Amino acid sequence: MKKKFIIIFMIIMFALTACSIKDGVTSNSGNEQNEQTPEEPIKEEDEETEESEETEESEETEESEEIDPVAAIDLSIEPNELGEIMILMYHGIGPEESVWQRTPENFRKDLEYMYQNKYQMISLNDYAKGEIKTKAGYTPIILTFDDGRQNNFNYIEQDGELIIDPDCAVGILEEFKEKYDDFDVTVSFFLNANPFGQKEYTEQKIKWLVENGYDIGNHTYNHYELELLSSDEIQAEIGSVNNIIKAIIPDYEVETLALPHGSNPKKENLEIMLSGEYEGNKYKTIATLDVGWRPAYSPFDTLIDFNSLYRVTASEINVDNCGIYDYFKSFENGTRERFISDGNPEVVTIPKKHEEYLNMDMVGDRIVNIYE
Ligand SMILES: [Zn+2]
């Protein structure tokens, strides 16, 4: 009897492996649940003689039970995948605190707060695709830096060696990566004509960022207000930055755009902002960022507009109750609802009261899980 069970078990395992290889082509997540039932077990009495005995006990405990992905979700953490997500807008990191610059100490304070209060950094690209891989019970948060300032990514010489300045944005982010190995550190840098100063290191910096899990976004070549530009000018502004990155990493796709001065293009020029071609290279924009003043909607919310995403200014001064800690506080005291992940990127779990806001186009093939 046991031997028969082992044979069936092996057939099931084989069938499951075959399914997941096939599914792997279109699926982007490692933990999809295969619902397929394996084929009818074939009667294989004749093979009963050849099975090994040494594996019997261990096999028995690993029964091939199907895990229901919805049943596996812990509702006691009150998942809410229609809650808000903050896209934080940083500019400089430097000695003087201002609306457009955070001191290294304050940036460290922000990161520490995020880590201690169950925020987990995700990339803007994943957000725009609805691929939220945040741990169960945690809230995704997106960090963006505009203008490609040298103090975002600065190399300095120390004892004849080139090192990353420990007080520039990248230096501080790397410090946190070391400090907390369960803290997913990623940031999008929105670049203009001259990324991060230090021209001699531009190529090295761009490559280093992409190799180390950071993202590059477009902030246009000259930082003009798009509202004032023609279609051709917009194409050149976006295309030129795209081409700088393409020349360094040909297969990297710059898919996100931060609007200079938060200025949206005229309606008739929206198309050219979203896709175009400039001097031989195509570009495509899947997420466009405004300048401020409130958390963004969940990507699964019907109210989302990926062509004009809200951001929160990562500052504590002159922000009219719309700064980073004002919103952290509102999430804490429940005056606003934060996105709380169910831990499974293939399932979208929401409280019933928000059901009418669920954007099924974004949900796509994911499983919807609504609870009271
Ligand atoms: Zn800017």
CSV table of C-alpha atoms and ligand atoms in Angstrom, one decimal:
chain,number,residue,atom,x,y,z
A,1,MET,CA,0.0,0.0,0.0
A,2,LYS,CA,2.8,2.4,1.0
A,3,LYS,CA,4.7,1.6,-2.2
A,4,LYS,CA,1.6,2.4,-4.3
A,5,PHE,CA,1.3,5.7,-2.5
A,6,ILE,CA,4.9,6.6,-3.2
A,7,ILE,CA,4.4,5.9,-6.9
A,8,ILE,CA,1.3,8.0,-7.0
A,9,PHE,CA,3.1,10.7,-5.1
A,10,MET,CA,5.9,10.7,-7.6
A,11,ILE,CA,3.5,11.0,-10.5
A,12,ILE,CA,1.8,13.9,-8.9
A,13,MET,CA,5.1,15.6,-8.2
A,14,PHE,CA,6.2,15.1,-11.8
A,15,ALA,CA,2.9,16.5,-13.1
A,16,LEU,CA,3.2,19.6,-10.8
A,17,THR,CA,6.8,20.3,-11.9
A,18,ALA,CA,5.8,20.1,-15.5
A,19,CYS,CA,3.0,22.6,-14.9
A,20,SER,CA,5.1,25.1,-13.1
A,21,ILE,CA,7.7,25.0,-15.8
A,22,LYS,CA,5.1,25.8,-18.4
A,23,ASP,CA,3.5,28.5,-16.2
A,24,GLY,CA,6.9,30.0,-15.5
A,25,VAL,CA,6.9,31.5,-19.0
A,26,THR,CA,4.1,34.0,-18.3
A,27,SER,CA,4.1,34.1,-14.5
A,28,ASN,CA,6.4,36.5,-12.8
A,29,SER,CA,6.1,35.3,-9.3
A,30,GLY,CA,7.8,32.3,-7.8
A,31,ASN,CA,4.9,31.2,-5.6
A,32,GLU,CA,2.0,30.8,-7.9
A,33,GLN,CA,-0.3,28.0,-6.8
A,34,ASN,CA,-1.0,25.3,-9.3
A,35,GLU,CA,-4.6,24.4,-9.3
A,36,GLN,CA,-4.3,21.7,-11.9
A,37,THR,CA,-5.1,18.2,-10.8
A,38,PRO,CA,-2.7,15.7,-12.1
A,39,GLU,CA,-3.8,13.1,-14.5
A,40,GLU,CA,-5.5,9.9,-13.3
A,41,PRO,CA,-2.9,7.8,-11.6
A,42,ILE,CA,-2.1,4.9,-13.9
A,43,LYS,CA,-2.2,1.4,-12.5
A,44,GLU,CA,1.4,0.4,-12.1
A,45,GLU,CA,1.4,-2.8,-10.2
A,46,ASP,CA,4.3,-4.1,-12.3
A,47,GLU,CA,6.6,-1.4,-10.9
A,48,GLU,CA,5.9,-2.2,-7.3
A,49,THR,CA,9.0,-4.4,-7.1
A,50,GLU,CA,11.5,-1.7,-7.9
A,51,GLU,CA,10.7,1.0,-5.4
A,52,SER,CA,13.3,1.9,-2.8
A,53,GLU,CA,12.5,1.5,0.9
A,54,GLU,CA,14.8,4.1,2.5
A,55,THR,CA,12.6,7.1,1.5
A,56,GLU,CA,9.3,5.7,2.7
A,57,GLU,CA,9.1,7.5,6.0
A,58,SER,CA,10.0,11.0,4.8
A,59,GLU,CA,7.7,10.8,1.8
A,60,GLU,CA,4.8,9.9,4.0
A,61,THR,CA,4.9,13.2,5.9
A,62,GLU,CA,5.2,15.3,2.7
A,63,GLU,CA,1.8,14.6,1.4
A,64,SER,CA,1.0,16.5,-1.8
A,65,GLU,CA,-1.8,18.5,-0.3
A,66,GLU,CA,-2.9,21.6,-2.4
A,67,ILE,CA,-2.6,24.8,-0.5
A,68,ASP,CA,-5.5,27.1,-1.1
A,69,PRO,CA,-3.8,30.5,-1.5
A,70,VAL,CA,-6.8,32.4,-0.2
A,71,ALA,CA,-7.2,30.1,2.9
A,72,ALA,CA,-3.5,30.6,3.5
A,73,ILE,CA,-3.9,34.4,4.0
A,74,ASP,CA,-3.9,35.6,7.6
A,75,LEU,CA,-6.9,37.9,8.0
A,76,SER,CA,-5.9,38.8,11.5
A,77,ILE,CA,-3.3,41.2,10.1
A,78,GLU,CA,-6.2,43.0,8.4
A,79,PRO,CA,-4.8,43.1,4.9
A,80,ASN,CA,-6.0,46.0,2.8
A,81,GLU,CA,-4.7,46.1,-0.7
A,82,LEU,CA,-6.8,49.1,-1.5
A,83,GLY,CA,-5.1,51.2,1.1
A,84,GLU,CA,-2.8,54.1,0.2
A,85,ILE,CA,0.9,53.9,-0.7
A,86,MET,CA,3.3,56.8,-0.2
A,87,ILE,CA,5.6,57.7,-3.1
A,88,LEU,CA,8.1,59.9,-1.2
A,89,MET,CA,9.7,62.7,-3.1
A,90,TYR,CA,13.3,63.5,-2.1
A,91,HIS,CA,15.7,65.8,-3.8
A,92,GLY,CA,19.0,66.6,-2.1
A,93,ILE,CA,20.8,65.1,0.9
A,94,GLY,CA,23.1,67.7,2.4
A,95,PRO,CA,24.1,69.6,5.6
A,96,GLU,CA,21.3,72.2,5.4
A,97,GLU,CA,17.7,71.0,5.9
A,98,SER,CA,15.2,72.6,3.6
A,99,VAL,CA,12.0,71.6,1.7
A,100,TRP,CA,14.3,70.4,-1.2
A,101,GLN,CA,17.0,68.9,0.9
A,102,ARG,CA,17.1,66.4,3.8
A,103,THR,CA,20.1,66.2,6.1
A,104,PRO,CA,21.9,62.8,6.3
A,105,GLU,CA,20.6,62.5,9.9
A,106,ASN,CA,17.0,63.1,8.9
A,107,PHE,CA,17.2,60.7,6.0
A,108,ARG,CA,18.6,58.0,8.4
A,109,LYS,CA,15.7,58.9,10.8
A,110,ASP,CA,13.2,58.4,7.9
A,111,LEU,CA,14.6,55.0,7.0
A,112,GLU,CA,14.7,53.9,10.6
A,113,TYR,CA,11.1,54.9,11.0
A,114,MET,CA,10.1,52.9,7.9
A,115,TYR,CA,12.0,49.8,9.2
A,116,GLN,CA,10.5,50.0,12.7
A,117,ASN,CA,7.0,50.6,11.5
A,118,LYS,CA,6.6,47.9,8.9
A,119,TYR,CA,7.1,49.8,5.7
A,120,GLN,CA,8.9,47.9,3.0
A,121,MET,CA,10.5,49.7,0.0
A,122,ILE,CA,9.3,48.6,-3.5
A,123,SER,CA,10.2,49.9,-6.9
A,124,LEU,CA,8.0,52.3,-8.8
A,125,ASN,CA,8.1,49.9,-11.7
A,126,ASP,CA,6.6,47.0,-9.6
A,127,TYR,CA,3.9,49.4,-8.2
A,128,ALA,CA,2.9,50.4,-11.8
A,129,LYS,CA,2.6,46.8,-12.8
A,130,GLY,CA,0.7,45.8,-9.6
A,131,GLU,CA,3.4,43.4,-8.7
A,132,ILE,CA,3.4,44.0,-4.9
A,133,LYS,CA,5.7,41.5,-3.3
A,134,THR,CA,5.6,43.1,0.1
A,135,LYS,CA,5.6,40.8,3.2
A,136,ALA,CA,2.3,40.0,4.9
A,137,GLY,CA,1.3,42.8,7.3
A,138,TYR,CA,3.7,45.3,5.8
A,139,THR,CA,3.0,48.5,3.8
A,140,PRO,CA,4.9,49.2,0.5
A,141,ILE,CA,6.6,52.5,0.3
A,142,ILE,CA,8.3,54.0,-2.7
A,143,LEU,CA,11.3,56.4,-2.5
A,144,THR,CA,12.1,58.7,-5.4
A,145,PHE,CA,15.0,61.2,-5.8
A,146,ASP,CA,14.6,64.0,-8.4
A,147,ASP,CA,17.3,66.0,-10.3
A,148,GLY,CA,20.2,63.5,-10.1
A,149,ARG,CA,22.2,65.7,-7.7
A,150,GLN,CA,25.8,64.7,-6.9
A,151,ASN,CA,24.8,64.4,-3.2
A,152,ASN,CA,22.4,61.5,-4.3
A,153,PHE,CA,25.4,59.5,-5.5
A,154,ASN,CA,28.8,60.8,-4.8
A,155,TYR,CA,32.2,59.1,-5.1
A,156,ILE,CA,35.0,60.3,-2.8
A,157,GLU,CA,38.6,59.2,-2.5
A,158,GLN,CA,39.7,57.6,0.7
A,159,ASP,CA,43.3,56.3,1.1
A,160,GLY,CA,43.7,56.4,-2.7
A,161,GLU,CA,40.6,54.4,-3.2
A,162,LEU,CA,37.3,55.4,-4.7
A,163,ILE,CA,34.4,54.8,-2.3
A,164,ILE,CA,30.7,55.8,-2.1
A,165,ASP,CA,30.4,58.9,0.1
A,166,PRO,CA,28.8,57.5,3.3
A,167,ASP,CA,26.6,60.6,3.7
A,168,CYS,CA,25.2,60.7,0.1
A,169,ALA,CA,21.8,59.1,-0.5
A,170,VAL,CA,23.2,55.9,-1.9
A,171,GLY,CA,25.8,55.7,0.9
A,172,ILE,CA,23.1,55.9,3.5
A,173,LEU,CA,20.8,53.4,1.8
A,174,GLU,CA,23.7,51.0,1.6
A,175,GLU,CA,24.4,51.5,5.3
A,176,PHE,CA,20.8,50.4,6.0
A,177,LYS,CA,21.1,47.4,3.7
A,178,GLU,CA,24.0,46.3,5.8
A,179,LYS,CA,22.3,47.1,9.1
A,180,TYR,CA,19.1,45.3,8.4
A,181,ASP,CA,19.4,42.4,6.0
A,182,ASP,CA,15.6,41.9,5.9
A,183,PHE,CA,15.0,45.5,4.7
A,184,ASP,CA,14.5,45.6,1.0
A,185,VAL,CA,16.4,48.7,-0.1
A,186,THR,CA,15.5,50.2,-3.5
A,187,VAL,CA,15.0,53.7,-4.8
A,188,SER,CA,14.2,55.4,-8.2
A,189,PHE,CA,16.6,58.2,-9.3
A,190,PHE,CA,15.0,60.6,-11.8
A,191,LEU,CA,17.8,62.0,-14.0
A,192,ASN,CA,18.4,65.0,-16.2
A,193,ALA,CA,21.2,65.9,-18.7
A,194,ASN,CA,24.0,65.4,-16.3
A,195,PRO,CA,23.3,62.5,-13.8
A,196,PHE,CA,25.0,62.9,-10.4
A,197,GLY,CA,27.7,65.4,-11.4
A,198,GLN,CA,31.2,63.9,-11.6
A,199,LYS,CA,31.0,63.3,-15.4
A,200,GLU,CA,34.0,61.0,-15.3
A,201,TYR,CA,31.9,58.5,-13.3
A,202,THR,CA,28.5,58.7,-14.9
A,203,GLU,CA,28.8,55.4,-16.6
A,204,GLN,CA,30.1,53.6,-13.6
A,205,LYS,CA,27.4,55.1,-11.4
A,206,ILE,CA,24.5,54.2,-13.7
A,207,LYS,CA,25.8,50.6,-14.0
A,208,TRP,CA,26.4,50.3,-10.3
A,209,LEU,CA,22.8,51.4,-9.5
A,210,VAL,CA,21.1,49.0,-11.8
A,211,GLU,CA,23.4,46.1,-10.7
A,212,ASN,CA,22.5,46.8,-7.1
A,213,GLY,CA,18.8,46.9,-7.4
A,214,TYR,CA,18.1,50.6,-7.8
A,215,ASP,CA,16.0,52.1,-10.6
A,216,ILE,CA,16.5,54.9,-13.1
A,217,GLY,CA,13.7,57.2,-14.1
A,218,ASN,CA,13.4,60.1,-16.5
A,219,HIS,CA,13.3,63.7,-15.3
A,220,THR,CA,13.8,65.2,-18.8
A,221,TYR,CA,16.9,66.6,-20.3
A,222,ASN,CA,16.5,70.3,-19.5
A,223,HIS,CA,14.0,70.2,-16.7
A,224,TYR,CA,11.4,72.5,-18.5
A,225,GLU,CA,7.7,72.5,-17.7
A,226,LEU,CA,6.1,70.1,-20.1
A,227,GLU,CA,3.0,72.2,-20.2
A,228,LEU,CA,4.9,74.8,-22.2
A,229,LEU,CA,6.5,72.5,-24.7
A,230,SER,CA,5.4,71.2,-28.1
A,231,SER,CA,5.0,67.6,-29.0
A,232,ASP,CA,8.4,67.5,-30.7
A,233,GLU,CA,10.1,69.2,-27.8
A,234,ILE,CA,8.7,66.8,-25.3
A,235,GLN,CA,9.9,63.9,-27.4
A,236,ALA,CA,13.4,65.3,-27.4
A,237,GLU,CA,13.3,66.1,-23.7
A,238,ILE,CA,12.3,62.5,-22.7
A,239,GLY,CA,14.2,60.8,-25.6
A,240,SER,CA,17.5,62.4,-24.8
A,241,VAL,CA,17.6,61.1,-21.2
A,242,ASN,CA,16.5,57.7,-22.4
A,243,ASN,CA,19.4,57.7,-24.9
A,244,ILE,CA,21.9,58.6,-22.2
A,245,ILE,CA,20.9,55.5,-20.3
A,246,LYS,CA,20.6,53.3,-23.4
A,247,ALA,CA,24.1,54.2,-24.4
A,248,ILE,CA,25.3,52.9,-21.0
A,249,ILE,CA,23.0,49.9,-20.5
A,250,PRO,CA,21.3,49.1,-23.9
A,251,ASP,CA,18.8,46.6,-22.5
A,252,TYR,CA,17.7,48.7,-19.5
A,253,GLU,CA,14.2,50.2,-19.9
A,254,VAL,CA,13.6,53.6,-18.4
A,255,GLU,CA,9.8,53.4,-17.9
A,256,THR,CA,9.0,56.0,-15.3
A,257,LEU,CA,8.9,59.8,-15.5
A,258,ALA,CA,8.9,62.5,-12.9
A,259,LEU,CA,7.4,65.7,-14.3
A,260,PRO,CA,9.8,68.7,-13.8
A,261,HIS,CA,8.0,71.3,-11.6
A,262,GLY,CA,5.1,68.8,-11.6
A,263,SER,CA,3.9,70.3,-14.9
A,264,ASN,CA,1.7,67.9,-16.9
A,265,PRO,CA,1.8,68.3,-20.7
A,266,LYS,CA,-1.1,69.7,-22.6
A,267,LYS,CA,-3.8,67.0,-23.3
A,268,GLU,CA,-2.9,66.7,-26.9
A,269,ASN,CA,0.7,66.0,-26.0
A,270,LEU,CA,0.0,63.2,-23.5
A,271,GLU,CA,0.5,60.5,-26.1
A,272,ILE,CA,4.1,61.6,-26.9
A,273,MET,CA,4.8,61.6,-23.2
A,274,LEU,CA,3.7,58.0,-23.0
A,275,SER,CA,5.6,56.6,-26.0
A,276,GLY,CA,7.8,57.9,-28.7
A,277,GLU,CA,11.1,57.5,-30.5
A,278,TYR,CA,14.1,59.8,-30.5
A,279,GLU,CA,17.4,59.4,-32.5
A,280,GLY,CA,16.9,55.6,-33.0
A,281,ASN,CA,15.6,54.6,-29.6
A,282,LYS,CA,12.0,54.0,-28.5
A,283,TYR,CA,10.7,55.0,-25.1
A,284,LYS,CA,7.6,54.1,-23.1
A,285,THR,CA,6.3,55.6,-19.9
A,286,ILE,CA,4.2,53.4,-17.5
A,287,ALA,CA,4.2,55.7,-14.5
A,288,THR,CA,4.4,59.5,-14.3
A,289,LEU,CA,4.9,61.4,-11.1
A,290,ASP,CA,3.5,64.7,-10.0
A,291,VAL,CA,5.2,66.9,-7.3
A,292,GLY,CA,3.1,66.5,-4.2
A,293,TRP,CA,1.0,66.5,-1.7
A,294,ARG,CA,-0.7,63.3,-0.7
A,295,PRO,CA,-0.2,59.5,-0.7
A,296,ALA,CA,-1.0,57.6,-3.9
A,297,TYR,CA,-3.8,55.2,-4.5
A,298,SER,CA,-3.3,51.5,-4.5
A,299,PRO,CA,-2.5,50.3,-8.0
A,300,PHE,CA,-5.7,48.2,-7.8
A,301,ASP,CA,-7.9,51.3,-7.0
A,302,THR,CA,-10.3,52.6,-9.7
A,303,LEU,CA,-9.1,56.1,-8.8
A,304,ILE,CA,-5.5,55.5,-9.8
A,305,ASP,CA,-4.1,57.6,-12.7
A,306,PHE,CA,-0.7,56.3,-13.6
A,307,ASN,CA,-0.1,59.4,-15.8
A,308,SER,CA,-0.3,61.7,-12.8
A,309,LEU,CA,0.7,60.0,-9.5
A,310,TYR,CA,0.6,61.8,-6.3
A,311,ARG,CA,3.7,62.1,-4.2
A,312,VAL,CA,4.5,63.1,-0.6
A,313,THR,CA,7.2,65.6,0.0
A,314,ALA,CA,9.9,64.0,2.2
A,315,SER,CA,10.2,67.0,4.4
A,316,GLU,CA,9.0,68.3,7.7
A,317,ILE,CA,9.2,72.1,7.0
A,318,ASN,CA,6.8,74.3,5.1
A,319,VAL,CA,4.7,71.3,4.1
A,320,ASP,CA,1.2,72.5,5.4
A,321,ASN,CA,0.5,69.2,7.2
A,322,CYS,CA,1.3,67.3,4.0
A,323,GLY,CA,4.8,66.2,4.9
A,324,ILE,CA,6.2,62.7,5.4
A,325,TYR,CA,5.5,62.5,9.1
A,326,ASP,CA,2.0,64.0,8.8
A,327,TYR,CA,1.0,61.0,6.7
A,328,PHE,CA,2.9,58.5,8.8
A,329,LYS,CA,0.9,59.8,11.8
A,330,SER,CA,-2.4,59.6,9.9
A,331,PHE,CA,-1.7,56.0,9.0
A,332,GLU,CA,-0.9,55.3,12.6
A,333,ASN,CA,-4.0,56.9,14.1
A,334,GLY,CA,-6.2,55.5,11.4
A,335,THR,CA,-7.4,58.7,9.9
A,336,ARG,CA,-6.1,57.4,6.6
A,337,GLU,CA,-5.8,53.7,5.6
A,338,ARG,CA,-2.5,52.4,4.5
A,339,PHE,CA,-2.0,49.5,2.1
A,340,ILE,CA,-1.4,46.3,4.1
A,341,SER,CA,-0.1,43.4,2.1
A,342,ASP,CA,-1.6,39.9,2.3
A,343,GLY,CA,1.9,38.5,1.5
A,344,ASN,CA,0.9,36.9,-1.8
A,345,PRO,CA,1.4,38.9,-5.0
A,346,GLU,CA,-1.0,36.6,-6.8
A,347,VAL,CA,-3.9,37.4,-4.5
A,348,VAL,CA,-5.6,40.8,-4.0
A,349,THR,CA,-7.1,40.9,-0.5
A,350,ILE,CA,-9.5,43.7,0.4
A,351,PRO,CA,-12.1,44.5,3.1
A,352,LYS,CA,-15.6,44.3,1.7
A,353,LYS,CA,-16.3,47.9,2.4
A,354,HIS,CA,-13.9,49.0,-0.4
A,355,GLU,CA,-15.2,46.5,-3.0
A,356,GLU,CA,-16.6,49.1,-5.3
A,357,TYR,CA,-13.1,50.6,-5.8
A,358,LEU,CA,-11.5,47.4,-7.1
A,359,ASN,CA,-10.0,48.0,-10.5
A,360,MET,CA,-10.4,44.6,-12.3
A,361,ASP,CA,-8.3,45.7,-15.2
A,362,MET,CA,-5.3,46.0,-12.9
A,363,VAL,CA,-6.2,42.9,-10.9
A,364,GLY,CA,-6.0,40.9,-14.2
A,365,ASP,CA,-5.3,37.2,-13.5
A,366,ARG,CA,-4.8,37.6,-9.8
A,367,ILE,CA,-7.2,36.0,-7.4
A,368,VAL,CA,-9.6,38.5,-5.6
A,369,ASN,CA,-10.1,37.8,-1.9
A,370,ILE,CA,-12.8,39.9,-0.2
A,371,TYR,CA,-13.5,39.6,3.5
A,372,GLU,CA,-15.9,41.2,5.9
B,1,ZN,ZN,13.2,68.4,-10.6
